[in-house]
Short mmCIF file of N, CA and C and ligand atoms in Angstrom, two decimals:
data_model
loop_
_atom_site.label_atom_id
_atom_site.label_comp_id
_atom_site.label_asym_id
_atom_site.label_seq_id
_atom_site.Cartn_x
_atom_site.Cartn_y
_atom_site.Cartn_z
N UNK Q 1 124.99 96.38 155.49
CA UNK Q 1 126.00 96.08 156.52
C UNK Q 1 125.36 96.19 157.91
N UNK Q 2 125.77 95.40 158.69
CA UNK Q 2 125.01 95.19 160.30
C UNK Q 2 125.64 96.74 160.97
N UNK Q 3 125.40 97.26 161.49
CA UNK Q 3 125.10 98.78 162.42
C UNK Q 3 126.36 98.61 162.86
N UNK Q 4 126.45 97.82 163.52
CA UNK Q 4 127.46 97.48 164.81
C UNK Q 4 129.06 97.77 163.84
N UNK Q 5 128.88 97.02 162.64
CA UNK Q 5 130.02 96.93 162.13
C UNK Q 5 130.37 98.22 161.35
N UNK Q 6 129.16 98.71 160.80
CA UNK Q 6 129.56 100.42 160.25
C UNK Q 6 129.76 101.07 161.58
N UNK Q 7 129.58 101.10 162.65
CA UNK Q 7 130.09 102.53 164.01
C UNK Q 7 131.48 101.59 164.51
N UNK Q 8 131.96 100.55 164.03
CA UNK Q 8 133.71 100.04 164.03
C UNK Q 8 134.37 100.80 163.22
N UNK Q 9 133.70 100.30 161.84
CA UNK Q 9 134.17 100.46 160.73
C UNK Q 9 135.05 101.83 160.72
N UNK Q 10 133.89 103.20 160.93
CA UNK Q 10 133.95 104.46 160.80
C UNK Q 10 134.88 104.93 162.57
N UNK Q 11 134.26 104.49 163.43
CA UNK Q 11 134.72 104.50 164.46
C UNK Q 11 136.13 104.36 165.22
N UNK Q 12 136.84 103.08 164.41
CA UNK Q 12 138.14 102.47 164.70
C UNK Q 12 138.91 102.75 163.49
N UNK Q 13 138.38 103.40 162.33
CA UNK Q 13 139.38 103.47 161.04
C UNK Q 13 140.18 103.68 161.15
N UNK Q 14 141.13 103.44 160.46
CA UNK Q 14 142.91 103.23 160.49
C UNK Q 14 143.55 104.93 159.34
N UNK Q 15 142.17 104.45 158.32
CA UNK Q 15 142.65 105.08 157.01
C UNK Q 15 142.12 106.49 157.20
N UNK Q 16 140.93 106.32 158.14
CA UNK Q 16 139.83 108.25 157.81
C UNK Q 16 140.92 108.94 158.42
N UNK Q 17 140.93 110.17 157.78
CA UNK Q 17 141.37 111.73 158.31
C UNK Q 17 140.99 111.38 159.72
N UNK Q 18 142.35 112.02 160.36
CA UNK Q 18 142.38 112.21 161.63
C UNK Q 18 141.58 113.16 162.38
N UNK Q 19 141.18 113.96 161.54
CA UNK Q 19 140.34 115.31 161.83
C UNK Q 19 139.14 114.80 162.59
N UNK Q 20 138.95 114.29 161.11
CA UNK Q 20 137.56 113.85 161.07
C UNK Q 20 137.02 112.40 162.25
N UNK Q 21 138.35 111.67 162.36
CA UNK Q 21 137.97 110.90 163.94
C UNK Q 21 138.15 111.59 165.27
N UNK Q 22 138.72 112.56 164.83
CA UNK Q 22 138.91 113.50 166.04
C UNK Q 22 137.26 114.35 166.80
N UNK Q 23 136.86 114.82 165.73
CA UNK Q 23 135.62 115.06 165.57
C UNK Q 23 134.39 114.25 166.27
N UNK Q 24 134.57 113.31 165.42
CA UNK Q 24 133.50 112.09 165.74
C UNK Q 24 133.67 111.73 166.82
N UNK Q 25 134.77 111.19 167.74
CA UNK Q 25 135.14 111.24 169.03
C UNK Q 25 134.52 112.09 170.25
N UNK Q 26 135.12 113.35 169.60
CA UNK Q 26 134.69 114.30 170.67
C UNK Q 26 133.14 114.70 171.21
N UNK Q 27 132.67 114.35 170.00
CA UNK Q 27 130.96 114.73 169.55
C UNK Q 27 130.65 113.60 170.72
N UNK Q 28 131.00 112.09 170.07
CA UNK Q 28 130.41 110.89 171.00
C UNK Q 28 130.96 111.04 172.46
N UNK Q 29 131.39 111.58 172.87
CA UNK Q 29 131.75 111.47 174.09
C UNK Q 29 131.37 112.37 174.90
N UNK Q 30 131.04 113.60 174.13
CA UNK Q 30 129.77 114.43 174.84
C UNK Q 30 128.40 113.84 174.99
N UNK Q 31 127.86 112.86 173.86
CA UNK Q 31 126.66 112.66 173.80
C UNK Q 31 126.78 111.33 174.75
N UNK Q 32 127.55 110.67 174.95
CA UNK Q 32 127.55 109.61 175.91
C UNK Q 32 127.74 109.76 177.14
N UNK Q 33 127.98 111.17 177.86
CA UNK Q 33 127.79 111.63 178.96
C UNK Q 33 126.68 112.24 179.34
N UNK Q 34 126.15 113.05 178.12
CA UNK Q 34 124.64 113.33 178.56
C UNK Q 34 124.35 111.54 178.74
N UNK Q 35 123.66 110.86 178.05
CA UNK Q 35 123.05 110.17 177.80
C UNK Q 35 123.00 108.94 179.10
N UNK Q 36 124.50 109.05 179.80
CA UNK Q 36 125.28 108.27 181.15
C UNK Q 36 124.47 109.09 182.31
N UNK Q 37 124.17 110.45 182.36
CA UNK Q 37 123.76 111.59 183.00
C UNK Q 37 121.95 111.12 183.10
N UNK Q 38 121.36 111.31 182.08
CA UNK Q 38 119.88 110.83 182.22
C UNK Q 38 120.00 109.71 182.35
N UNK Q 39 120.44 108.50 182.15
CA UNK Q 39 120.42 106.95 182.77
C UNK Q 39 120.35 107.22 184.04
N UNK Q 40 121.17 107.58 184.54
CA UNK Q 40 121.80 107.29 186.50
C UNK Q 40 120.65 108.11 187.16
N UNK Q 41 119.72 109.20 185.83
CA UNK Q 41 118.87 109.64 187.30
C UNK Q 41 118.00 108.79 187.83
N UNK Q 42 117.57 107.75 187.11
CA UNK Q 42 116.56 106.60 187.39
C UNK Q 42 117.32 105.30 186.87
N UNK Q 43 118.34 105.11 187.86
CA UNK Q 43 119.31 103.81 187.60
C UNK Q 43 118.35 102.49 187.79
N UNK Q 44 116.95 102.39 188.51
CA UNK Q 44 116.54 101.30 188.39
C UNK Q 44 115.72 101.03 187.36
N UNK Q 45 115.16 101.77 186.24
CA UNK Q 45 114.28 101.97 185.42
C UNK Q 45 114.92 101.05 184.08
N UNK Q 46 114.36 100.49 184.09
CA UNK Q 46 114.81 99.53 182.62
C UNK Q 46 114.63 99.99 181.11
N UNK Q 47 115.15 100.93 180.96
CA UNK Q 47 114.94 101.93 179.39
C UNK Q 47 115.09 100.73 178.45
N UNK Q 48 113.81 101.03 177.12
CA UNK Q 48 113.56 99.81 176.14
C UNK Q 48 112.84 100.08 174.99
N UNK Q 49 113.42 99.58 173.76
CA UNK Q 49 112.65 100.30 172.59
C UNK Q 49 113.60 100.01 171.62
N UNK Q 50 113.39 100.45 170.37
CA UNK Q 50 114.30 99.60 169.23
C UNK Q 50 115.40 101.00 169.16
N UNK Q 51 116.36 100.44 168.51
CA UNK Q 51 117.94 101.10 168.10
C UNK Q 51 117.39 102.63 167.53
N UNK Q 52 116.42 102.61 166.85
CA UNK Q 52 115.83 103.86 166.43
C UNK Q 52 115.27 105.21 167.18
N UNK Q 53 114.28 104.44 167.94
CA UNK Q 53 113.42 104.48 169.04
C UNK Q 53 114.23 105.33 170.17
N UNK Q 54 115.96 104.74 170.51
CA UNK Q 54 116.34 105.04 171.59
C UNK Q 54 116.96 106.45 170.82
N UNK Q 55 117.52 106.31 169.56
CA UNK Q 55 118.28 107.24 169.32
C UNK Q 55 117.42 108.48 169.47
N UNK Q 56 116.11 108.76 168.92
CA UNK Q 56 115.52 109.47 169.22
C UNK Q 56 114.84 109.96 170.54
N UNK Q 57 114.73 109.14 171.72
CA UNK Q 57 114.64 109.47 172.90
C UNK Q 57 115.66 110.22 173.40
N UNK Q 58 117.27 109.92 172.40
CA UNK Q 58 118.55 110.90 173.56
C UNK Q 58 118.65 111.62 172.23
N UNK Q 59 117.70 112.29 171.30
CA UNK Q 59 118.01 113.20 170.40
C UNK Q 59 119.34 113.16 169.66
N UNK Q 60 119.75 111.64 169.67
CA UNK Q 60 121.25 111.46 168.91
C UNK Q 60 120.77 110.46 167.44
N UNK Q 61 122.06 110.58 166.82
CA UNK Q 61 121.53 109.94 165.17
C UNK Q 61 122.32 108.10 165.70
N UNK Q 62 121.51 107.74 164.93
CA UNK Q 62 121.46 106.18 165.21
C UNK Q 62 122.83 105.32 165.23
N UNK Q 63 123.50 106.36 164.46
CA UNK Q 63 125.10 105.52 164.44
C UNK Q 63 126.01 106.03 166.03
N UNK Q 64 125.48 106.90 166.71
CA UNK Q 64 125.58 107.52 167.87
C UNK Q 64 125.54 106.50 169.06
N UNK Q 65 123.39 105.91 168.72
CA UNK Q 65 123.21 104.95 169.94
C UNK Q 65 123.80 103.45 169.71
N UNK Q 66 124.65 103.15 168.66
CA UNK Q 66 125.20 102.01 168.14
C UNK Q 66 126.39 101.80 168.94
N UNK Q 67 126.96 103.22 168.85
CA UNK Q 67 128.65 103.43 169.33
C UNK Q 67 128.12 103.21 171.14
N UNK Q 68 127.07 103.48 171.69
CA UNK Q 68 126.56 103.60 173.01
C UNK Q 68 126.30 102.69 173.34
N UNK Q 69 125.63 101.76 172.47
CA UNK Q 69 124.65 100.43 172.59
C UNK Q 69 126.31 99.34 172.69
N UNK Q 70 126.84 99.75 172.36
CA UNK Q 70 128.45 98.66 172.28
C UNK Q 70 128.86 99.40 173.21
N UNK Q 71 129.70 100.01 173.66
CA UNK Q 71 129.98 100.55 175.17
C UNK Q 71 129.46 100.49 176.25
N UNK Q 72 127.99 100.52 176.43
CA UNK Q 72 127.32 99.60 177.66
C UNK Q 72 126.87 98.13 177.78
N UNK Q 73 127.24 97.64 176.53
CA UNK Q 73 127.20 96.26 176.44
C UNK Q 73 127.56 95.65 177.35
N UNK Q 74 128.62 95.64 177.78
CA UNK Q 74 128.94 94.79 179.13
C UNK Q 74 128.51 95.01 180.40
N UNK Q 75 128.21 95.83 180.74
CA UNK Q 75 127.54 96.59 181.94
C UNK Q 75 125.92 96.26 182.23
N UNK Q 76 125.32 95.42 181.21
CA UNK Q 76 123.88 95.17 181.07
C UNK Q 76 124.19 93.91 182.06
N UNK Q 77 122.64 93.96 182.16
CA UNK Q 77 121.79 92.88 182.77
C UNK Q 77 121.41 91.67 182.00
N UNK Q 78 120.91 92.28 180.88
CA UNK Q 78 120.19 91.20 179.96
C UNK Q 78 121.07 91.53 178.61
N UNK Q 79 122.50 91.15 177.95
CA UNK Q 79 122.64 91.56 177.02
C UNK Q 79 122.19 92.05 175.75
N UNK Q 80 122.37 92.72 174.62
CA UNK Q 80 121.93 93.06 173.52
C UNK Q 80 122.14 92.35 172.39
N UNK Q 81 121.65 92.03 171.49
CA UNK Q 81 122.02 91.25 170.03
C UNK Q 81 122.96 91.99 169.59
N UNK Q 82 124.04 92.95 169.66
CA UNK Q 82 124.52 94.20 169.16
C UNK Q 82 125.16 93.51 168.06
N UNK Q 83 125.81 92.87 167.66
CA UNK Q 83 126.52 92.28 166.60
C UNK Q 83 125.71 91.95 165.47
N UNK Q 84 124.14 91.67 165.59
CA UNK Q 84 123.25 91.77 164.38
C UNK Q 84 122.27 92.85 164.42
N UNK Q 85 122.46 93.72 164.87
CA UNK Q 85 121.01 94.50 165.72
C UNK Q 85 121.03 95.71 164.53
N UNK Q 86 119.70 96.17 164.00
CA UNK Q 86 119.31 96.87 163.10
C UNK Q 86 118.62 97.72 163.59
N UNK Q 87 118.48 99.43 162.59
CA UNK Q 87 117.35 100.23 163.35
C UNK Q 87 116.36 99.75 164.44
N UNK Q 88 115.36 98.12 163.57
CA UNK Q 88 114.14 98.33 164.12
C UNK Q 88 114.45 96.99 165.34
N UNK Q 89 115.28 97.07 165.58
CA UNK Q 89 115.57 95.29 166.86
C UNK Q 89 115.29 96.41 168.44
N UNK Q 90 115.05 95.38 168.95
CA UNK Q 90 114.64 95.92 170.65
C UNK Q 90 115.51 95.51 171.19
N UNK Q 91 116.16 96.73 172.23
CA UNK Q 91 117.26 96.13 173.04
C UNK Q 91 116.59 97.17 174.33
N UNK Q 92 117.42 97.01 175.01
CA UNK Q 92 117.36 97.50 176.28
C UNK Q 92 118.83 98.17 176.96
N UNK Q 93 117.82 98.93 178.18
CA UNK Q 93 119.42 100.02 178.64
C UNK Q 93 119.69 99.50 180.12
N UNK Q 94 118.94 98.11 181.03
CA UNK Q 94 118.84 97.35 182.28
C UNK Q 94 120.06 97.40 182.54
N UNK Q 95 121.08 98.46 183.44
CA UNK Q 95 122.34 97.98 183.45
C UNK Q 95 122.46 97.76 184.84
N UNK Q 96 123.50 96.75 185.05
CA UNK Q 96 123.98 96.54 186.85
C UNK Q 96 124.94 97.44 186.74
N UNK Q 97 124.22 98.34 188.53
CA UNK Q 97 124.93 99.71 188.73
C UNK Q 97 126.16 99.46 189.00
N UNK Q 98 126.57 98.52 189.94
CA UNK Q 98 128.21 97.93 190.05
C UNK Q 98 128.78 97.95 189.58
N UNK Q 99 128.28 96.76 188.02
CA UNK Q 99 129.50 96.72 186.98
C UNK Q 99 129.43 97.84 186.44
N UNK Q 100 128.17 98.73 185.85
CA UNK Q 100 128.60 100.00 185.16
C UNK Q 100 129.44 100.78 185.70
N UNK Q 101 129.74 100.95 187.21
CA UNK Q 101 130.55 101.86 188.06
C UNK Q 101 132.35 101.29 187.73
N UNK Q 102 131.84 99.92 187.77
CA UNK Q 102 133.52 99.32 187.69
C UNK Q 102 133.81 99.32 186.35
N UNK Q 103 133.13 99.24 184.68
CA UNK Q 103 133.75 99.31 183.44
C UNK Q 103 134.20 101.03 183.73
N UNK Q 104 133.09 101.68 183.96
CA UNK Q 104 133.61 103.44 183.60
C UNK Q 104 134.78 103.53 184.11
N UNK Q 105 135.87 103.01 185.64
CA UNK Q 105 136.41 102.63 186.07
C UNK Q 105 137.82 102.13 185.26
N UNK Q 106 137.54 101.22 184.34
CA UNK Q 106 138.47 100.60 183.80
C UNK Q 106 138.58 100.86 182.57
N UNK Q 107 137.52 101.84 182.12
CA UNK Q 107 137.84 102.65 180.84
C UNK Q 107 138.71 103.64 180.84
N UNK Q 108 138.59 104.31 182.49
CA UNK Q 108 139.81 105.30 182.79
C UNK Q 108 138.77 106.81 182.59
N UNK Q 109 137.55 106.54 182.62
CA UNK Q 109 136.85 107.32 182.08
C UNK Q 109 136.27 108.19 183.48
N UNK Q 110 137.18 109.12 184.31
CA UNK Q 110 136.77 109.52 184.92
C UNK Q 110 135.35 111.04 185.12
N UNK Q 111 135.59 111.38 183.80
CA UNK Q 111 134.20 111.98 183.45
C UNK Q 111 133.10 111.54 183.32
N UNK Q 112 132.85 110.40 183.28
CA UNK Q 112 131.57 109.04 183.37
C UNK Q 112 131.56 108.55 185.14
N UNK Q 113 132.21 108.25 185.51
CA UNK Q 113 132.39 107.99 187.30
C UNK Q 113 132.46 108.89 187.81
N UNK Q 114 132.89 110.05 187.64
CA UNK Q 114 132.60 110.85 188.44
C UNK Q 114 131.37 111.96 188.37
N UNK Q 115 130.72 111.28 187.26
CA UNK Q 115 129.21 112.07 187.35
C UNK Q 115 128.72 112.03 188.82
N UNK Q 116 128.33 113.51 188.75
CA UNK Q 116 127.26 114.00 189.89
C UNK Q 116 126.11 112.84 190.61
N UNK Q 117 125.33 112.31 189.07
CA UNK Q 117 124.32 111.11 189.31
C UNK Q 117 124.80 109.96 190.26
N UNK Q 118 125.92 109.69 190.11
CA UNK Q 118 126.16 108.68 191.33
C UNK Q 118 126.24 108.57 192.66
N UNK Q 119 126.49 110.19 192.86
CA UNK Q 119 126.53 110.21 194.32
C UNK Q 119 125.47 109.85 195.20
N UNK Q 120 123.82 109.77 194.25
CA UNK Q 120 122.94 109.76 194.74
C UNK Q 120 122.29 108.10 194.72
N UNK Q 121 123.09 107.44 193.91
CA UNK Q 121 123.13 105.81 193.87
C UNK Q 121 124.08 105.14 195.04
N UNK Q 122 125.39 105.77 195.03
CA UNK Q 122 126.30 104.90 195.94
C UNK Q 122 126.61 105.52 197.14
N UNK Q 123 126.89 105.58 198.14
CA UNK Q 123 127.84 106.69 198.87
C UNK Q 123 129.44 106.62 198.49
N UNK Q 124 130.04 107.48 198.74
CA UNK Q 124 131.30 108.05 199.00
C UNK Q 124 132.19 106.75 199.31
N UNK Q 125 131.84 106.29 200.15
CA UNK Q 125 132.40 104.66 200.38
C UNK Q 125 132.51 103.27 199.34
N UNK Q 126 131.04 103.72 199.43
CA UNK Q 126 130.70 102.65 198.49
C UNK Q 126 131.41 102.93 196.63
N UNK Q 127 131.94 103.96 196.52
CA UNK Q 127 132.36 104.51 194.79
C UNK Q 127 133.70 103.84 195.43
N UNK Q 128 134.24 104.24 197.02
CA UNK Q 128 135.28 104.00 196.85
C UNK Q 128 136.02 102.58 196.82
N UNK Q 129 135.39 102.08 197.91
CA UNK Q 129 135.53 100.50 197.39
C UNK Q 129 134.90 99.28 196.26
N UNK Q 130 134.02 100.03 195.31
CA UNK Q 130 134.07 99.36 193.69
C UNK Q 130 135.23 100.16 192.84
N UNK Q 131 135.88 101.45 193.50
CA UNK Q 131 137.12 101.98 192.64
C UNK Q 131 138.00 100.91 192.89
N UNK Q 132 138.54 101.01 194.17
CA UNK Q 132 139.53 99.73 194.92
C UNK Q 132 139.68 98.24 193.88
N UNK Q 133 138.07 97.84 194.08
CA UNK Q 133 137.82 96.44 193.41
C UNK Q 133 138.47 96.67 192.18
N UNK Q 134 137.87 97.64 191.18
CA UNK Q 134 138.52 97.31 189.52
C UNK Q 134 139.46 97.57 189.20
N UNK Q 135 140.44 98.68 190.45
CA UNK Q 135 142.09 98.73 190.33
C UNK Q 135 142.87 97.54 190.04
N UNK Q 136 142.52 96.84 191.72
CA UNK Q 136 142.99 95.57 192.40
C UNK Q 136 142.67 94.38 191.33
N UNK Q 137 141.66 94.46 190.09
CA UNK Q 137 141.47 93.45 189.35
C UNK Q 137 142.76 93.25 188.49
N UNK Q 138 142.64 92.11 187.57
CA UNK Q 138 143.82 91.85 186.51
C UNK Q 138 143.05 92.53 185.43
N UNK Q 139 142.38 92.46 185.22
CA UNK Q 139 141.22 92.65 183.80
C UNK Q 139 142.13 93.60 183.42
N UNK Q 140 142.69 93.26 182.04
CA UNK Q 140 143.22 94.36 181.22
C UNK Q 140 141.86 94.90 180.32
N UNK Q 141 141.61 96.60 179.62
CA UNK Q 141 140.44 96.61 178.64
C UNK Q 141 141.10 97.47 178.12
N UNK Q 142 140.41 97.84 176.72
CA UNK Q 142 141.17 98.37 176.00
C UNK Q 142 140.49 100.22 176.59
N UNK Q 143 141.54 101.13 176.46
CA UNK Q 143 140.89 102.21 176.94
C UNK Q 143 140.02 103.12 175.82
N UNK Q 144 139.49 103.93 176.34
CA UNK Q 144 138.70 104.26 175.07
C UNK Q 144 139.27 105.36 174.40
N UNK Q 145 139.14 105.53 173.29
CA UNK Q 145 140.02 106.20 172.16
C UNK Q 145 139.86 108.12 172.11
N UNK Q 146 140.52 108.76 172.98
CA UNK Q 146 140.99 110.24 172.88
C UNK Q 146 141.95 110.63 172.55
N UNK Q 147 142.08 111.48 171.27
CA UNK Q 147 143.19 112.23 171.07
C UNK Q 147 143.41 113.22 171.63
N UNK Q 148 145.16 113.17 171.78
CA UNK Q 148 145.93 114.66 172.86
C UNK Q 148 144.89 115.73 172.55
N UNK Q 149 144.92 116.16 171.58
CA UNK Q 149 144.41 117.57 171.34
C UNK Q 149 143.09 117.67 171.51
N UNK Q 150 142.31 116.68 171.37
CA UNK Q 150 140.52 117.08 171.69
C UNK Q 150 140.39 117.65 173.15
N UNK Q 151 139.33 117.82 173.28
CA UNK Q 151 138.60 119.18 174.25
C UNK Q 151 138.31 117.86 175.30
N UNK Q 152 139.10 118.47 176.65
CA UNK Q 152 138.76 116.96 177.67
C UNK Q 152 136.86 116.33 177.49
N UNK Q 153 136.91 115.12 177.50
CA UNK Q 153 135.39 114.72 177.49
C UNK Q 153 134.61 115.58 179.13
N UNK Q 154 135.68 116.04 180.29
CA UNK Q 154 135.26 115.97 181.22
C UNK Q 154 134.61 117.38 181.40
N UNK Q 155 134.56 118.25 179.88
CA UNK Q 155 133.93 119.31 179.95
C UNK Q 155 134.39 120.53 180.48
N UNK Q 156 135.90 120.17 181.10
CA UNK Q 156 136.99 121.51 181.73
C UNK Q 156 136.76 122.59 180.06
N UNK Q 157 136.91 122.03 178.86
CA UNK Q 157 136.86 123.13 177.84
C UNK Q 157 138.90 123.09 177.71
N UNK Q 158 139.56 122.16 178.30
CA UNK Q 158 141.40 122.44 178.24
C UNK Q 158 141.21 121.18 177.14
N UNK Q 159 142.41 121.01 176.86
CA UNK Q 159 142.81 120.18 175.78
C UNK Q 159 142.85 118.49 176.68
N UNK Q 160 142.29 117.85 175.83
CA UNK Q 160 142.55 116.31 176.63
C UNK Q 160 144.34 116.12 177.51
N UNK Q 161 144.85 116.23 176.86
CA UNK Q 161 146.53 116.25 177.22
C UNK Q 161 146.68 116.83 178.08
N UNK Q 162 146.15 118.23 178.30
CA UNK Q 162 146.51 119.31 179.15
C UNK Q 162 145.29 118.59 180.65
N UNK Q 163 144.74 117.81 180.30
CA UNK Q 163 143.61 117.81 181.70
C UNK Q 163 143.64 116.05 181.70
N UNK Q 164 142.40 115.43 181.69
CA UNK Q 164 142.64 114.24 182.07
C UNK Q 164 143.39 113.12 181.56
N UNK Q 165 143.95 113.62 180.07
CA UNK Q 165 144.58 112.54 179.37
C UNK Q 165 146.29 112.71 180.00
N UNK Q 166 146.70 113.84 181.01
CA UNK Q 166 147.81 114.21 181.33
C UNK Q 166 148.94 113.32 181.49
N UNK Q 167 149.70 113.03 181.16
CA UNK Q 167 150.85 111.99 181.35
C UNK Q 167 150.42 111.01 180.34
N UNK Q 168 149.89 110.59 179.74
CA UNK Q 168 148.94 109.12 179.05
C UNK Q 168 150.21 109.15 177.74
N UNK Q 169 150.46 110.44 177.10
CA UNK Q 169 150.82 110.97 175.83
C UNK Q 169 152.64 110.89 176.17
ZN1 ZN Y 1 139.37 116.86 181.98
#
């Protein structure tokens, strides 16, 4: 089965224990903030190497940089094959800092935008008028998947519900 479609499969299941997506969730969304965290310190650096390759550069297991490798998909420069892409395929992490600022933005994902790392890419102004821009857009996206009860991604240690997911529920 193509990568992409087992980290849906397992990822978006309808049928798995809730626990257990609860879990998997919470895990990826820590590891995709480190991983958002070392990108932005060298936002111009074009990170590159196969699906394997990367997982082991951010010390995550490969179905990890799959779920990552599809979430910055749009935010790239040079897109990825992600829909056929196997351990050993070469992709790349080249993302435009803009759009990455405006998806994290429209994911609602204020623990990803409001990383520390950006302040040192954009100024204060500048976060605030690409915030402005992806408000003011129509672009509906789908938001990304937290349950009430998991541990906020934003690292407070409170319950998603109780901190950034507040009112959502
Ligand atoms: Zn929070």
């Amino acid at each position: 089965m193509a990568l992409l479609k087992e980290w849906r499969d397992k990822a978006y299941s309808e049928t798995a224990n809730k626990g257990d997506l609860q879990r998997l969730w919470t895990e990826y969304f820590q590891k995709e903030r480190d991983i958002y965290a070392i990108l932005l310190k060298n936002p111009d650096e074009v990170v590159k190497g196969t699906v394997k390759e990367l997982a082991e550069k951010y010390s995550v297991d490969v179905m990890t940089m799959v779920g990552f490798l599809d979430g910055i998909d749009e935010s790239l420069k040079e897109r990825n094959p992600i829909e056929e892409m196997e351990e050993d395929t070469e992709v790349n992490l080249g993302f435009d800092k803009e759009l990455l600022y405006k998806n994290m933005v429209a994911a609602g994902a204020d623990w990803l935008y409001n990383l520390p790392e950006w302040e040192e890419i954009f100024s204060e102004e500048k976060r605030k008028e690409l915030y402005k821009e992806q408000k003011d857009s129509t672009t509906v996206r789908k938001e990304q998947k937290i349950y009430p009860n998991d541990p906020c991604p934003c690292g407070s240690g409170k319950k998603y519900k109780k901190c950034h997911g507040k009112g959502k529920f």
